[in-house]
PDB file as gemmi writes it, atoms N, CA and C in Angstrom:
CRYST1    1.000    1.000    1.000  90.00  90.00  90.00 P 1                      
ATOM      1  N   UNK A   1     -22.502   1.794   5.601  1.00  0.00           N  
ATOM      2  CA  UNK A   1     -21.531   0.825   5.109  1.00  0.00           C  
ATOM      3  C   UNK A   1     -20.160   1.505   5.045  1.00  0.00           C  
ATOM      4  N   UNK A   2     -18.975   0.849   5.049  1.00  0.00           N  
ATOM      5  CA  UNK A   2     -17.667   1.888   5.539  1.00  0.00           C  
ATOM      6  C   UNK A   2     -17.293   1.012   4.347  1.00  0.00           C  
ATOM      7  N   UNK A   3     -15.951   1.823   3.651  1.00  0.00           N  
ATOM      8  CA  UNK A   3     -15.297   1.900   2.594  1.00  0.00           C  
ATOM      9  C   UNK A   3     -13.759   1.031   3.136  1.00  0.00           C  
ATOM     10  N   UNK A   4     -13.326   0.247   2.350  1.00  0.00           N  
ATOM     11  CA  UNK A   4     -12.138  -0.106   2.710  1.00  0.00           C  
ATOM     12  C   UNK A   4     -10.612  -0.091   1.254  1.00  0.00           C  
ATOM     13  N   UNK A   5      -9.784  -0.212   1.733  1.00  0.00           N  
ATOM     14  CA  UNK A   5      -8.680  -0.299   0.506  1.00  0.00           C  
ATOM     15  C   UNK A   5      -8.320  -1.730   1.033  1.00  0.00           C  
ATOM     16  N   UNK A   6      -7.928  -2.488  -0.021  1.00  0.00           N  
ATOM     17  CA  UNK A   6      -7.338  -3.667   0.565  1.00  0.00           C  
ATOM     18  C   UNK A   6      -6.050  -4.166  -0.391  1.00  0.00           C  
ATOM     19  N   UNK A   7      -5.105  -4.625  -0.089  1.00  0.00           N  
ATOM     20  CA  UNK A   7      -3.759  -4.762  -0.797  1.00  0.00           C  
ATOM     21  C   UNK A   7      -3.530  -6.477  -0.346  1.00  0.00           C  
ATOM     22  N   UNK A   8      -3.532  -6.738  -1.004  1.00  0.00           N  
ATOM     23  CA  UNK A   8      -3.608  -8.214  -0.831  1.00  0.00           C  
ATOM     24  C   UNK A   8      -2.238  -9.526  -1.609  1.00  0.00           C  
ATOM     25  N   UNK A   9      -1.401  -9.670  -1.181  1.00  0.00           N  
ATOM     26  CA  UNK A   9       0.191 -10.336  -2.134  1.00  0.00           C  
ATOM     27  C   UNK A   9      -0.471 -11.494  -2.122  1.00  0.00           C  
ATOM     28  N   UNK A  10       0.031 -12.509  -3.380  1.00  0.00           N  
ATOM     29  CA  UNK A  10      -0.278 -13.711  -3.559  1.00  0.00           C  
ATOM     30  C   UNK A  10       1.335 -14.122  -2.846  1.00  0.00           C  
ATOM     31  N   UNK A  11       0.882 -15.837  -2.757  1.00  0.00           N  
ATOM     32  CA  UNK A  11       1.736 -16.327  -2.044  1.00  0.00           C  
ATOM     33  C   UNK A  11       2.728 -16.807  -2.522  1.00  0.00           C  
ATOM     34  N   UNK A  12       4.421 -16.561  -2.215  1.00  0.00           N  
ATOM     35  CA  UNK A  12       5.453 -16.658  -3.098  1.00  0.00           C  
ATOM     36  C   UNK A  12       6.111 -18.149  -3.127  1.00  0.00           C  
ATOM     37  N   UNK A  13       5.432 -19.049  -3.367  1.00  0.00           N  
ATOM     38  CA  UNK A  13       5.782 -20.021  -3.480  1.00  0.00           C  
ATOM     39  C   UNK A  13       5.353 -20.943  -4.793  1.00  0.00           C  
ATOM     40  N   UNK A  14       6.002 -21.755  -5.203  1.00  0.00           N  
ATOM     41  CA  UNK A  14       6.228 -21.974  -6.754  1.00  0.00           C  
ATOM     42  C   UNK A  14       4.722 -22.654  -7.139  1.00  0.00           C  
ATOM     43  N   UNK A  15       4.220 -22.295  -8.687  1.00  0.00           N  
ATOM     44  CA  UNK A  15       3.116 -22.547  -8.609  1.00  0.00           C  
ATOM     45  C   UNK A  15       1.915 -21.270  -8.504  1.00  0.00           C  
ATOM     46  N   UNK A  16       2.091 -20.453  -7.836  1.00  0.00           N  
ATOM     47  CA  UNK A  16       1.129 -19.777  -7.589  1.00  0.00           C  
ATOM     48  C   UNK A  16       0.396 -19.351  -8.668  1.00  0.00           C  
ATOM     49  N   UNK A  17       1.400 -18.830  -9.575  1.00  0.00           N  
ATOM     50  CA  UNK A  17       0.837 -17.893 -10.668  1.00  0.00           C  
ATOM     51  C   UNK A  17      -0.213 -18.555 -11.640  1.00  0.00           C  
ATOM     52  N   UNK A  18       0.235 -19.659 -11.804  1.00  0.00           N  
ATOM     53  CA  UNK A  18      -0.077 -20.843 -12.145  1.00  0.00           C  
ATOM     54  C   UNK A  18      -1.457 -21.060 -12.210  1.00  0.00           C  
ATOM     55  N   UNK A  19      -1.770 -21.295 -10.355  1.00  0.00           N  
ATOM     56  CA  UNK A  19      -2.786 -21.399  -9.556  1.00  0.00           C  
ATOM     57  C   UNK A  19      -4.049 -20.258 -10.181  1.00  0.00           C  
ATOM     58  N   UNK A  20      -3.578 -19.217  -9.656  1.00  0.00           N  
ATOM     59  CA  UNK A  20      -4.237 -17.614 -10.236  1.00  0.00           C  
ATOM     60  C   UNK A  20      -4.786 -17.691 -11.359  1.00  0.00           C  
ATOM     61  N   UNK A  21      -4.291 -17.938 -12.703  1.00  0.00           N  
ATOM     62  CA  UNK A  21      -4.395 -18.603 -13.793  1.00  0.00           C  
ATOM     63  C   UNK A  21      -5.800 -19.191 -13.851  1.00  0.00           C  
ATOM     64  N   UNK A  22      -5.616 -20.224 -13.568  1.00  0.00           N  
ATOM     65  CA  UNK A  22      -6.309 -21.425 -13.200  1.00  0.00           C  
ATOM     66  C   UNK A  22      -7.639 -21.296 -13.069  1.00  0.00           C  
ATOM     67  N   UNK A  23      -7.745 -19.977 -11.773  1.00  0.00           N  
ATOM     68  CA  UNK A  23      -9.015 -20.243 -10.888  1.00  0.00           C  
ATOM     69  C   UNK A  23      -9.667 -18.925 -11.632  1.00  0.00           C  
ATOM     70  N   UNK A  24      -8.865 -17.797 -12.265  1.00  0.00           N  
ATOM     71  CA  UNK A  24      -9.073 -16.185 -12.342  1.00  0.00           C  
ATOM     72  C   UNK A  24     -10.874 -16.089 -12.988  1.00  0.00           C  
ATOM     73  N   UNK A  25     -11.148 -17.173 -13.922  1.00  0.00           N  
ATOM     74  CA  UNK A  25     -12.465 -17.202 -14.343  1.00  0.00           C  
ATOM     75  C   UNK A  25     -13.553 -17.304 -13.531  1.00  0.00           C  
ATOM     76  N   UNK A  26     -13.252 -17.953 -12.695  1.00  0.00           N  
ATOM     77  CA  UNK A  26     -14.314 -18.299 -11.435  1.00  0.00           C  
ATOM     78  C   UNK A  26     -13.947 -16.802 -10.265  1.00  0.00           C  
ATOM     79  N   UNK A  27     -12.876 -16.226 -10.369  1.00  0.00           N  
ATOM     80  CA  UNK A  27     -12.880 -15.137  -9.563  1.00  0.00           C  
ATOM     81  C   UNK A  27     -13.767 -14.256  -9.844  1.00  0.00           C  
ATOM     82  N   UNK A  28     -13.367 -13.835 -11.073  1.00  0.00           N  
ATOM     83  CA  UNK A  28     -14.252 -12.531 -11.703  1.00  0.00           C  
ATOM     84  C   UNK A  28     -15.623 -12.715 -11.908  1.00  0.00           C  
ATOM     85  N   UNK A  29     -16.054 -14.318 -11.879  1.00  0.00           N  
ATOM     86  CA  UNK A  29     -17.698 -14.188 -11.859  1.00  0.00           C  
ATOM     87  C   UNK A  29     -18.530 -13.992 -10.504  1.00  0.00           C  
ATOM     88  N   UNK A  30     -17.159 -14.057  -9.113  1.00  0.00           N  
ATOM     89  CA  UNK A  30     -17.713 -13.644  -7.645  1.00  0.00           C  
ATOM     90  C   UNK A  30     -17.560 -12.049  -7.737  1.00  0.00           C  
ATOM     91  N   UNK A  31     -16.528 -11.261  -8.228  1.00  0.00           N  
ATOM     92  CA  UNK A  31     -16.504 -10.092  -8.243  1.00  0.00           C  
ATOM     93  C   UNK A  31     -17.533  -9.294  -9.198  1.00  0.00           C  
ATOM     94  N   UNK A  32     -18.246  -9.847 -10.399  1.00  0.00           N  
ATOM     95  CA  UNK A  32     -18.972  -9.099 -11.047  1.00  0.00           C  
ATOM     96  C   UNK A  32     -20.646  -9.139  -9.966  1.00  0.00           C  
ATOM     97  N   UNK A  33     -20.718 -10.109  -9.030  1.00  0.00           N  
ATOM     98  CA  UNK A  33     -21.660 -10.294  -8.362  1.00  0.00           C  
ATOM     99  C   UNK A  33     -21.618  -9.275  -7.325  1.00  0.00           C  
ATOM    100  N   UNK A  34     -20.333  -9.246  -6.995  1.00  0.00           N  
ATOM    101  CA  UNK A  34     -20.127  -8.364  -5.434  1.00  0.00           C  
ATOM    102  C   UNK A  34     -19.976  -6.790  -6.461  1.00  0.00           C  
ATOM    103  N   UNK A  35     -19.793  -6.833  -7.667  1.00  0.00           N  
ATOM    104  CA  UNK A  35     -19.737  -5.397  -8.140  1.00  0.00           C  
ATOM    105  C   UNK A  35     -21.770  -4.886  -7.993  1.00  0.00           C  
ATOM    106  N   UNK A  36     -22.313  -5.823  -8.911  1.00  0.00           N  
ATOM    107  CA  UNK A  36     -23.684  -5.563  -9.107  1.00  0.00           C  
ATOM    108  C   UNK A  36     -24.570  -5.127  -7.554  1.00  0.00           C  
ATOM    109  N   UNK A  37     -23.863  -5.770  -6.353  1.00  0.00           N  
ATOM    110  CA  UNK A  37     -24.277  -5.235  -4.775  1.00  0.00           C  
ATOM    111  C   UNK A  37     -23.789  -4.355  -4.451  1.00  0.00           C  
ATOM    112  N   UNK A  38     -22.807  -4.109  -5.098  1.00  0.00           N  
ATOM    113  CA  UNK A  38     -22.382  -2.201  -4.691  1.00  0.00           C  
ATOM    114  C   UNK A  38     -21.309  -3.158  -3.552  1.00  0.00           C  
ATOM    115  N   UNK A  39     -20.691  -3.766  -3.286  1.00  0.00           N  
ATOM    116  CA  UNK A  39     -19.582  -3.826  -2.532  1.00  0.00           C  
ATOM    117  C   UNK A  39     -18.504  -3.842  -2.772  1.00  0.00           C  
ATOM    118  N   UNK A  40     -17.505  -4.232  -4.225  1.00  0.00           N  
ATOM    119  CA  UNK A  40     -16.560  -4.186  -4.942  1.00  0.00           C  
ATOM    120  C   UNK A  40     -16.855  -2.645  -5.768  1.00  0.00           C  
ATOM    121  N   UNK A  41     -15.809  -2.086  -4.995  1.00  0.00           N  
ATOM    122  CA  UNK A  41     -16.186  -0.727  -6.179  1.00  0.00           C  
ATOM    123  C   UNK A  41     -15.073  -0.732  -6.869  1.00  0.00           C  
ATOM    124  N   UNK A  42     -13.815  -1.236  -6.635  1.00  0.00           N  
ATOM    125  CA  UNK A  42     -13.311  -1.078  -8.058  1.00  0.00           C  
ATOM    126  C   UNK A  42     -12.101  -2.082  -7.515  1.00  0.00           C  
ATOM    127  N   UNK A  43     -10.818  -2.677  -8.331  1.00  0.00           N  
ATOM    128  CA  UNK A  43      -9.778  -3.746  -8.015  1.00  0.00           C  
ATOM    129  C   UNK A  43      -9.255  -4.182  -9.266  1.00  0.00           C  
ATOM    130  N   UNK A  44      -8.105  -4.713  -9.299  1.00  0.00           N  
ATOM    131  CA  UNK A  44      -6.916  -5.097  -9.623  1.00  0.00           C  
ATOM    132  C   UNK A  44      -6.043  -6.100  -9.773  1.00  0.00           C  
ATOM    133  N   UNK A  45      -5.059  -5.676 -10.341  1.00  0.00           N  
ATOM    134  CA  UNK A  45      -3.792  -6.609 -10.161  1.00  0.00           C  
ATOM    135  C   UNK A  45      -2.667  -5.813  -9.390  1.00  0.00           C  
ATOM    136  N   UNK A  46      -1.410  -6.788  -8.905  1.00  0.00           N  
ATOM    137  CA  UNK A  46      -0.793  -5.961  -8.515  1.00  0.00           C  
ATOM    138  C   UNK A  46       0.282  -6.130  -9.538  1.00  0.00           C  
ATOM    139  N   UNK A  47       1.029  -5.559  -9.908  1.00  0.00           N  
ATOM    140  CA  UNK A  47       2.312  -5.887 -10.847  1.00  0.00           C  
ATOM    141  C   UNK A  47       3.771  -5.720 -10.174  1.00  0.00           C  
ATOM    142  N   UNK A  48       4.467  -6.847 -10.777  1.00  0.00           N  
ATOM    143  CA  UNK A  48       6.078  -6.077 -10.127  1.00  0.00           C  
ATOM    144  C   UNK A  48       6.394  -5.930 -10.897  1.00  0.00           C  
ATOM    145  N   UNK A  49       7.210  -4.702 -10.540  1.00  0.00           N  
ATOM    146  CA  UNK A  49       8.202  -3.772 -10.907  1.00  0.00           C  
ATOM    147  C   UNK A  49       8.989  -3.807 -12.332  1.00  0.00           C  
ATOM    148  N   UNK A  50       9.229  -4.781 -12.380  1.00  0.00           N  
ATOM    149  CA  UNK A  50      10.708  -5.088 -13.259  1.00  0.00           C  
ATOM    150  C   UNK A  50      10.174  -6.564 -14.353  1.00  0.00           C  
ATOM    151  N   UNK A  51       9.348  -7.260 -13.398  1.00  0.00           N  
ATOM    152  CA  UNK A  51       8.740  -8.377 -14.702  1.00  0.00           C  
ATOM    153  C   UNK A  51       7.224  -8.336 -15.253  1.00  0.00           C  
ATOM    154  N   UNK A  52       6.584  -7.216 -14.465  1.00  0.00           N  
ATOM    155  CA  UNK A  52       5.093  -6.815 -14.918  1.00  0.00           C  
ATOM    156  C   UNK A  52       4.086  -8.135 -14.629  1.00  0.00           C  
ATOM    157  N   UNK A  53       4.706  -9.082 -13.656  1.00  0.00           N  
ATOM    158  CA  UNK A  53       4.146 -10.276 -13.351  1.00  0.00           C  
ATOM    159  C   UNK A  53       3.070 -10.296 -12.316  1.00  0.00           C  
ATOM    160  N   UNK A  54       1.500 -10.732 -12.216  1.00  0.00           N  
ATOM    161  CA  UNK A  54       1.196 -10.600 -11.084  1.00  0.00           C  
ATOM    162  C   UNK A  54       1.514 -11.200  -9.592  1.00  0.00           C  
ATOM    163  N   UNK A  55       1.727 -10.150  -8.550  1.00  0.00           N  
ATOM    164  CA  UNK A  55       2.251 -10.467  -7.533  1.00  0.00           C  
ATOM    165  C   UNK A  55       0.983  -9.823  -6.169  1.00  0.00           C  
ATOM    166  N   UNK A  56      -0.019  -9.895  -6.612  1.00  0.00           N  
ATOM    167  CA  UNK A  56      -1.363  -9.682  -5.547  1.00  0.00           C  
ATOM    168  C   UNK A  56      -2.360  -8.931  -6.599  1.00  0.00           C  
ATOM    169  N   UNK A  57      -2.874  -8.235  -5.527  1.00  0.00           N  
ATOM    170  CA  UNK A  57      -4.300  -7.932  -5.605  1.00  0.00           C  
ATOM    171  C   UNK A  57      -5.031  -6.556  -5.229  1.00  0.00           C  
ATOM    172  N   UNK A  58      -5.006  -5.277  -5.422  1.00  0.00           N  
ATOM    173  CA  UNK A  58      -6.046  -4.339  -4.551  1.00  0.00           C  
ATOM    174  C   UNK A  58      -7.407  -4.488  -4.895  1.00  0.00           C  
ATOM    175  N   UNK A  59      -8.204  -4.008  -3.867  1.00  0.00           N  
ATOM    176  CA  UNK A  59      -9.331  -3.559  -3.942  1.00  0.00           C  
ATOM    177  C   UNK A  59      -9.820  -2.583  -2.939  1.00  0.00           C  
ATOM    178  N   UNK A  60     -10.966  -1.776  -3.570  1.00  0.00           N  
ATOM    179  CA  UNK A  60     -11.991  -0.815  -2.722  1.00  0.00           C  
ATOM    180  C   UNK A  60     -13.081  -1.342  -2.564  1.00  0.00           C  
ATOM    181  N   UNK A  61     -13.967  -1.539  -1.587  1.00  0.00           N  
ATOM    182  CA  UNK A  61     -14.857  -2.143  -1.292  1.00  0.00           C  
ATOM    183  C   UNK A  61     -15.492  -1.716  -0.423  1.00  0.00           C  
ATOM    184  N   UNK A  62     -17.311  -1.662  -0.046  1.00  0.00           N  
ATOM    185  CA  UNK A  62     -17.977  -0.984   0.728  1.00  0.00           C  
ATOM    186  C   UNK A  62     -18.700  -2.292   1.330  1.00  0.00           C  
ATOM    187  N   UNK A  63     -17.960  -2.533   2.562  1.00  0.00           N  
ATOM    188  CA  UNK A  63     -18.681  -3.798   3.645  1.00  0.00           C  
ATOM    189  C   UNK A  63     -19.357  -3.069   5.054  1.00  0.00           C  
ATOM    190  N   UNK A  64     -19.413  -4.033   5.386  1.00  0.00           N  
ATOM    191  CA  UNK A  64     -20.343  -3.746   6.654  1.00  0.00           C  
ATOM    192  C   UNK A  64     -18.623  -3.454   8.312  1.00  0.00           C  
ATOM    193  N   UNK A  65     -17.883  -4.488   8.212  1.00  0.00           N  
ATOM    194  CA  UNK A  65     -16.406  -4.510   8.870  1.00  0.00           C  
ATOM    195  C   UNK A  65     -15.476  -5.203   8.339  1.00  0.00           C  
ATOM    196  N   UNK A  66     -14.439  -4.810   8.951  1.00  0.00           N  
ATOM    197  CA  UNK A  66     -12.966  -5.089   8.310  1.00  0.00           C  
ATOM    198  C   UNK A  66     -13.195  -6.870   8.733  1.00  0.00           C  
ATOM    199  N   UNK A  67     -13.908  -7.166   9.617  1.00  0.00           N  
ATOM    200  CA  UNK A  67     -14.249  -8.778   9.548  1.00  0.00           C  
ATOM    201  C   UNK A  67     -15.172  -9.231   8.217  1.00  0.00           C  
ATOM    202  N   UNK A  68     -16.060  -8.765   7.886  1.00  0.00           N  
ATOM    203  CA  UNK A  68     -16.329  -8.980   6.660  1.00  0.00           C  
ATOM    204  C   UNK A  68     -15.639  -9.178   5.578  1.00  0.00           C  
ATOM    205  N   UNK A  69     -14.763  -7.982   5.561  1.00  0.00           N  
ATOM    206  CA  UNK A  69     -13.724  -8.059   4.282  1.00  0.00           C  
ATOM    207  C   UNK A  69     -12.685  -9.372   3.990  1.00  0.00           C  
ATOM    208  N   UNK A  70     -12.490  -9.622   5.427  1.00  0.00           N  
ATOM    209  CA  UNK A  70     -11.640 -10.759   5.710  1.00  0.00           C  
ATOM    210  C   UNK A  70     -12.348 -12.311   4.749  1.00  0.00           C  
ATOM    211  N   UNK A  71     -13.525 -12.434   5.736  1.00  0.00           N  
ATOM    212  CA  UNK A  71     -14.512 -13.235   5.446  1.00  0.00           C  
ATOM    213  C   UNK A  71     -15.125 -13.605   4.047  1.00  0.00           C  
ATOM    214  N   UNK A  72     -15.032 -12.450   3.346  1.00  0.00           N  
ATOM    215  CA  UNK A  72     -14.684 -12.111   2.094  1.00  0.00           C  
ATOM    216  C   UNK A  72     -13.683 -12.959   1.097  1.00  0.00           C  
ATOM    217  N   UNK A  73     -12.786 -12.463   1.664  1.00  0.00           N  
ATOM    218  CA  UNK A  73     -11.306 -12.764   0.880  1.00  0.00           C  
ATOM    219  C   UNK A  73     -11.120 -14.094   1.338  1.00  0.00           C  
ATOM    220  N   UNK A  74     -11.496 -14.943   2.041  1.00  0.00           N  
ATOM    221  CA  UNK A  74     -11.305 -16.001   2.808  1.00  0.00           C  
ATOM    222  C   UNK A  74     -12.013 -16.958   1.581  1.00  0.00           C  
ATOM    223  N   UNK A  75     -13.492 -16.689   1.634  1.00  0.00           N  
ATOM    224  CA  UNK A  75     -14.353 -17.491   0.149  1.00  0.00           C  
ATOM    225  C   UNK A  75     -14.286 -17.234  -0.726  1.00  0.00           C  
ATOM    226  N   UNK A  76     -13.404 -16.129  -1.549  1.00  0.00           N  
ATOM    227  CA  UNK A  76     -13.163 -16.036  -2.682  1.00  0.00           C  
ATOM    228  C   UNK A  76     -11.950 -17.201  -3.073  1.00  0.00           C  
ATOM    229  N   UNK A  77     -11.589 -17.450  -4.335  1.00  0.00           N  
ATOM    230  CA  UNK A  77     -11.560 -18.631  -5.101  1.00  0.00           C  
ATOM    231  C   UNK A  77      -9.952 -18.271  -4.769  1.00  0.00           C  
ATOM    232  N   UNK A  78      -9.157 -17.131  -4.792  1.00  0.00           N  
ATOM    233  CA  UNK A  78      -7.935 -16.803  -4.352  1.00  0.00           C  
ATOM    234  C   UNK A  78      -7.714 -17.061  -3.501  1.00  0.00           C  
ATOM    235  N   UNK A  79      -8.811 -16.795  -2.262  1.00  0.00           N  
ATOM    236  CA  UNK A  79      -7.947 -17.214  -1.027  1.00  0.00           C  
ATOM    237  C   UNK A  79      -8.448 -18.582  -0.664  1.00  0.00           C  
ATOM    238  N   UNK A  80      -9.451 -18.840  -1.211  1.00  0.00           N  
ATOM    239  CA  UNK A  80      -9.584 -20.345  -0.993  1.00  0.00           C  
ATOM    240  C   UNK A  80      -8.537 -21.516  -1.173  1.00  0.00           C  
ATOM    241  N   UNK A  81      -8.368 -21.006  -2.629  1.00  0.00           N  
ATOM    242  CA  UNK A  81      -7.333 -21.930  -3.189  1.00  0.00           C  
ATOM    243  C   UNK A  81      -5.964 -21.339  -2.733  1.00  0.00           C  
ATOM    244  N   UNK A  82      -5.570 -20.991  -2.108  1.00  0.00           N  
ATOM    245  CA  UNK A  82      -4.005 -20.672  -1.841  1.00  0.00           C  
ATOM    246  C   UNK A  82      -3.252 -19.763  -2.902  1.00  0.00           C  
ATOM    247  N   UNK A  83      -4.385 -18.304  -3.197  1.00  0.00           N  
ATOM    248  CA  UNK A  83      -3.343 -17.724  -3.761  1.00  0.00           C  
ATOM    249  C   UNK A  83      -2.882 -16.162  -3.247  1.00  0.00           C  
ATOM    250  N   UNK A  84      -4.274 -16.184  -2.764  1.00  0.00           N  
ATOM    251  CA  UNK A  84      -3.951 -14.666  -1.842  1.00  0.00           C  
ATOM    252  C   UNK A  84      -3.125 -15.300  -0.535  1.00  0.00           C  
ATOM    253  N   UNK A  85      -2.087 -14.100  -0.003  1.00  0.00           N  
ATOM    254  CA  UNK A  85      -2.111 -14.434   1.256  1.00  0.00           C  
ATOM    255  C   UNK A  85      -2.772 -13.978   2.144  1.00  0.00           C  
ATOM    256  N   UNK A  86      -4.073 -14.202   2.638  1.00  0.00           N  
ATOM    257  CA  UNK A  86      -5.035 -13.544   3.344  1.00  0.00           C  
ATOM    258  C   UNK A  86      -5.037 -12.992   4.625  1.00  0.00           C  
ATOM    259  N   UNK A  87      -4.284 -13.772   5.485  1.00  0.00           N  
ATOM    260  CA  UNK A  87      -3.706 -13.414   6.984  1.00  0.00           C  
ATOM    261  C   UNK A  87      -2.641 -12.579   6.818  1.00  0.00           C  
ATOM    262  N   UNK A  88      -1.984 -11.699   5.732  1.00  0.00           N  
ATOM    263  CA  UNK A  88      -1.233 -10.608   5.851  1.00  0.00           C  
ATOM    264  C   UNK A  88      -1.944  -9.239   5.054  1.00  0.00           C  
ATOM    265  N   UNK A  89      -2.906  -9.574   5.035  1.00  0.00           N  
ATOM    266  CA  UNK A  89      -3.368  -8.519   3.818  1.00  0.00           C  
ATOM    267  C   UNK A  89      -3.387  -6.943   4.279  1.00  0.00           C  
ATOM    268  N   UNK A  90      -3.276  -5.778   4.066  1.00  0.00           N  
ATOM    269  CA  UNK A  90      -3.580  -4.710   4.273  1.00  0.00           C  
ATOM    270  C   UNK A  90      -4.970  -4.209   4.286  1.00  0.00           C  
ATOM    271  N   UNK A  91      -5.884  -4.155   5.319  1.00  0.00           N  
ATOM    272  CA  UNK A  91      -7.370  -3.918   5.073  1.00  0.00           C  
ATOM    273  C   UNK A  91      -7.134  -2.181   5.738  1.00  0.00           C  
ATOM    274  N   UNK A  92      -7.558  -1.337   4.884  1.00  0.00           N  
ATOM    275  CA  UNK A  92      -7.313   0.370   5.827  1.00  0.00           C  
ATOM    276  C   UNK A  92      -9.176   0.709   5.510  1.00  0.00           C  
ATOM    277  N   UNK A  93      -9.527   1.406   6.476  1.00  0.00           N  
ATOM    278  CA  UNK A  93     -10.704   2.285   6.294  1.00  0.00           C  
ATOM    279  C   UNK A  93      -9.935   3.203   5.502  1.00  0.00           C  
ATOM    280  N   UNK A  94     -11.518   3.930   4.703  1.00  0.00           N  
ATOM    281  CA  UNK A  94     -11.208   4.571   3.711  1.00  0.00           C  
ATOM    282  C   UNK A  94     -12.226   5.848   3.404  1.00  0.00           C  
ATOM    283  N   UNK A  95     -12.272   6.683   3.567  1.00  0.00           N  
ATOM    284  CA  UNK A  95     -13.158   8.073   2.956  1.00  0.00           C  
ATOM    285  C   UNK A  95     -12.894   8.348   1.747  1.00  0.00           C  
ATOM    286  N   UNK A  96     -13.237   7.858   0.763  1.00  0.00           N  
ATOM    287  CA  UNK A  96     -13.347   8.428  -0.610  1.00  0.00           C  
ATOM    288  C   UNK A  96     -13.757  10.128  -1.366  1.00  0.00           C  
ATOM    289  N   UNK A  97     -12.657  10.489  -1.756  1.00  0.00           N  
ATOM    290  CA  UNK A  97     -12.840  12.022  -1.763  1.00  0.00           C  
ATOM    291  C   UNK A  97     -14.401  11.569  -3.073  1.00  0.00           C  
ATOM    292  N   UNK A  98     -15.106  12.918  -3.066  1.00  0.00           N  
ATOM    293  CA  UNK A  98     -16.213  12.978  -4.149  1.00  0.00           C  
ATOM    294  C   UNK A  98     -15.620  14.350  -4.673  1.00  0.00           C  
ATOM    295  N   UNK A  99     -15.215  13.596  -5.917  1.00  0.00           N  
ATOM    296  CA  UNK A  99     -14.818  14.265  -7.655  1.00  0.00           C  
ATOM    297  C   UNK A  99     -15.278  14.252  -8.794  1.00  0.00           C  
TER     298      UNK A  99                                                      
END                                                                             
């Protein structure tokens, strides 16, 4: 299974945060599922800078391909509902140092 980082911006159009809000309960009960399979190993918020507001998303995650990950982020409740922007996301392979 290969390791990925993923950086993921929500979409800057009015409303979003809103949106995020909204759905975040139903997120975290797909991520505590994908944690318990060993594929979410760990994730986030992203914050900006200056208003500490969320403005995306990271995660580490152990899938099968960077199409998976996609596929992924596609049925989760963020990108379903229009809050990730999913077609720009940063997906990198990843080797995790052991510390």
């Amino acid at each position: 299974m290969n390791k990925y980082l993923v950086t993921v911006r929500d979409f800057e159009v009015e409303g979003t945060l809103d949106k995020r809000m909204q759905v975040r309960g139903e997120h975290f009960k797909t991520a505590a599922i994908l944690k318990q399979e060993g594929k979410l190993l760990t994730g986030g918020a992203l914050l900006d800078e200056t208003t500490g507001k969320f403005i995306g998303s990271f995660l580490t995650v152990a899938m099968d391909s960077k199409e998976k990950v996609i596929e992924y982020m596609k049925q989760d409740i963020y990108g379903s509902s229009g809050v990730w922007d999913v077609d720009n996301a940063i997906i990198q392979k990843i080797l995790p140092a052991s510390l």
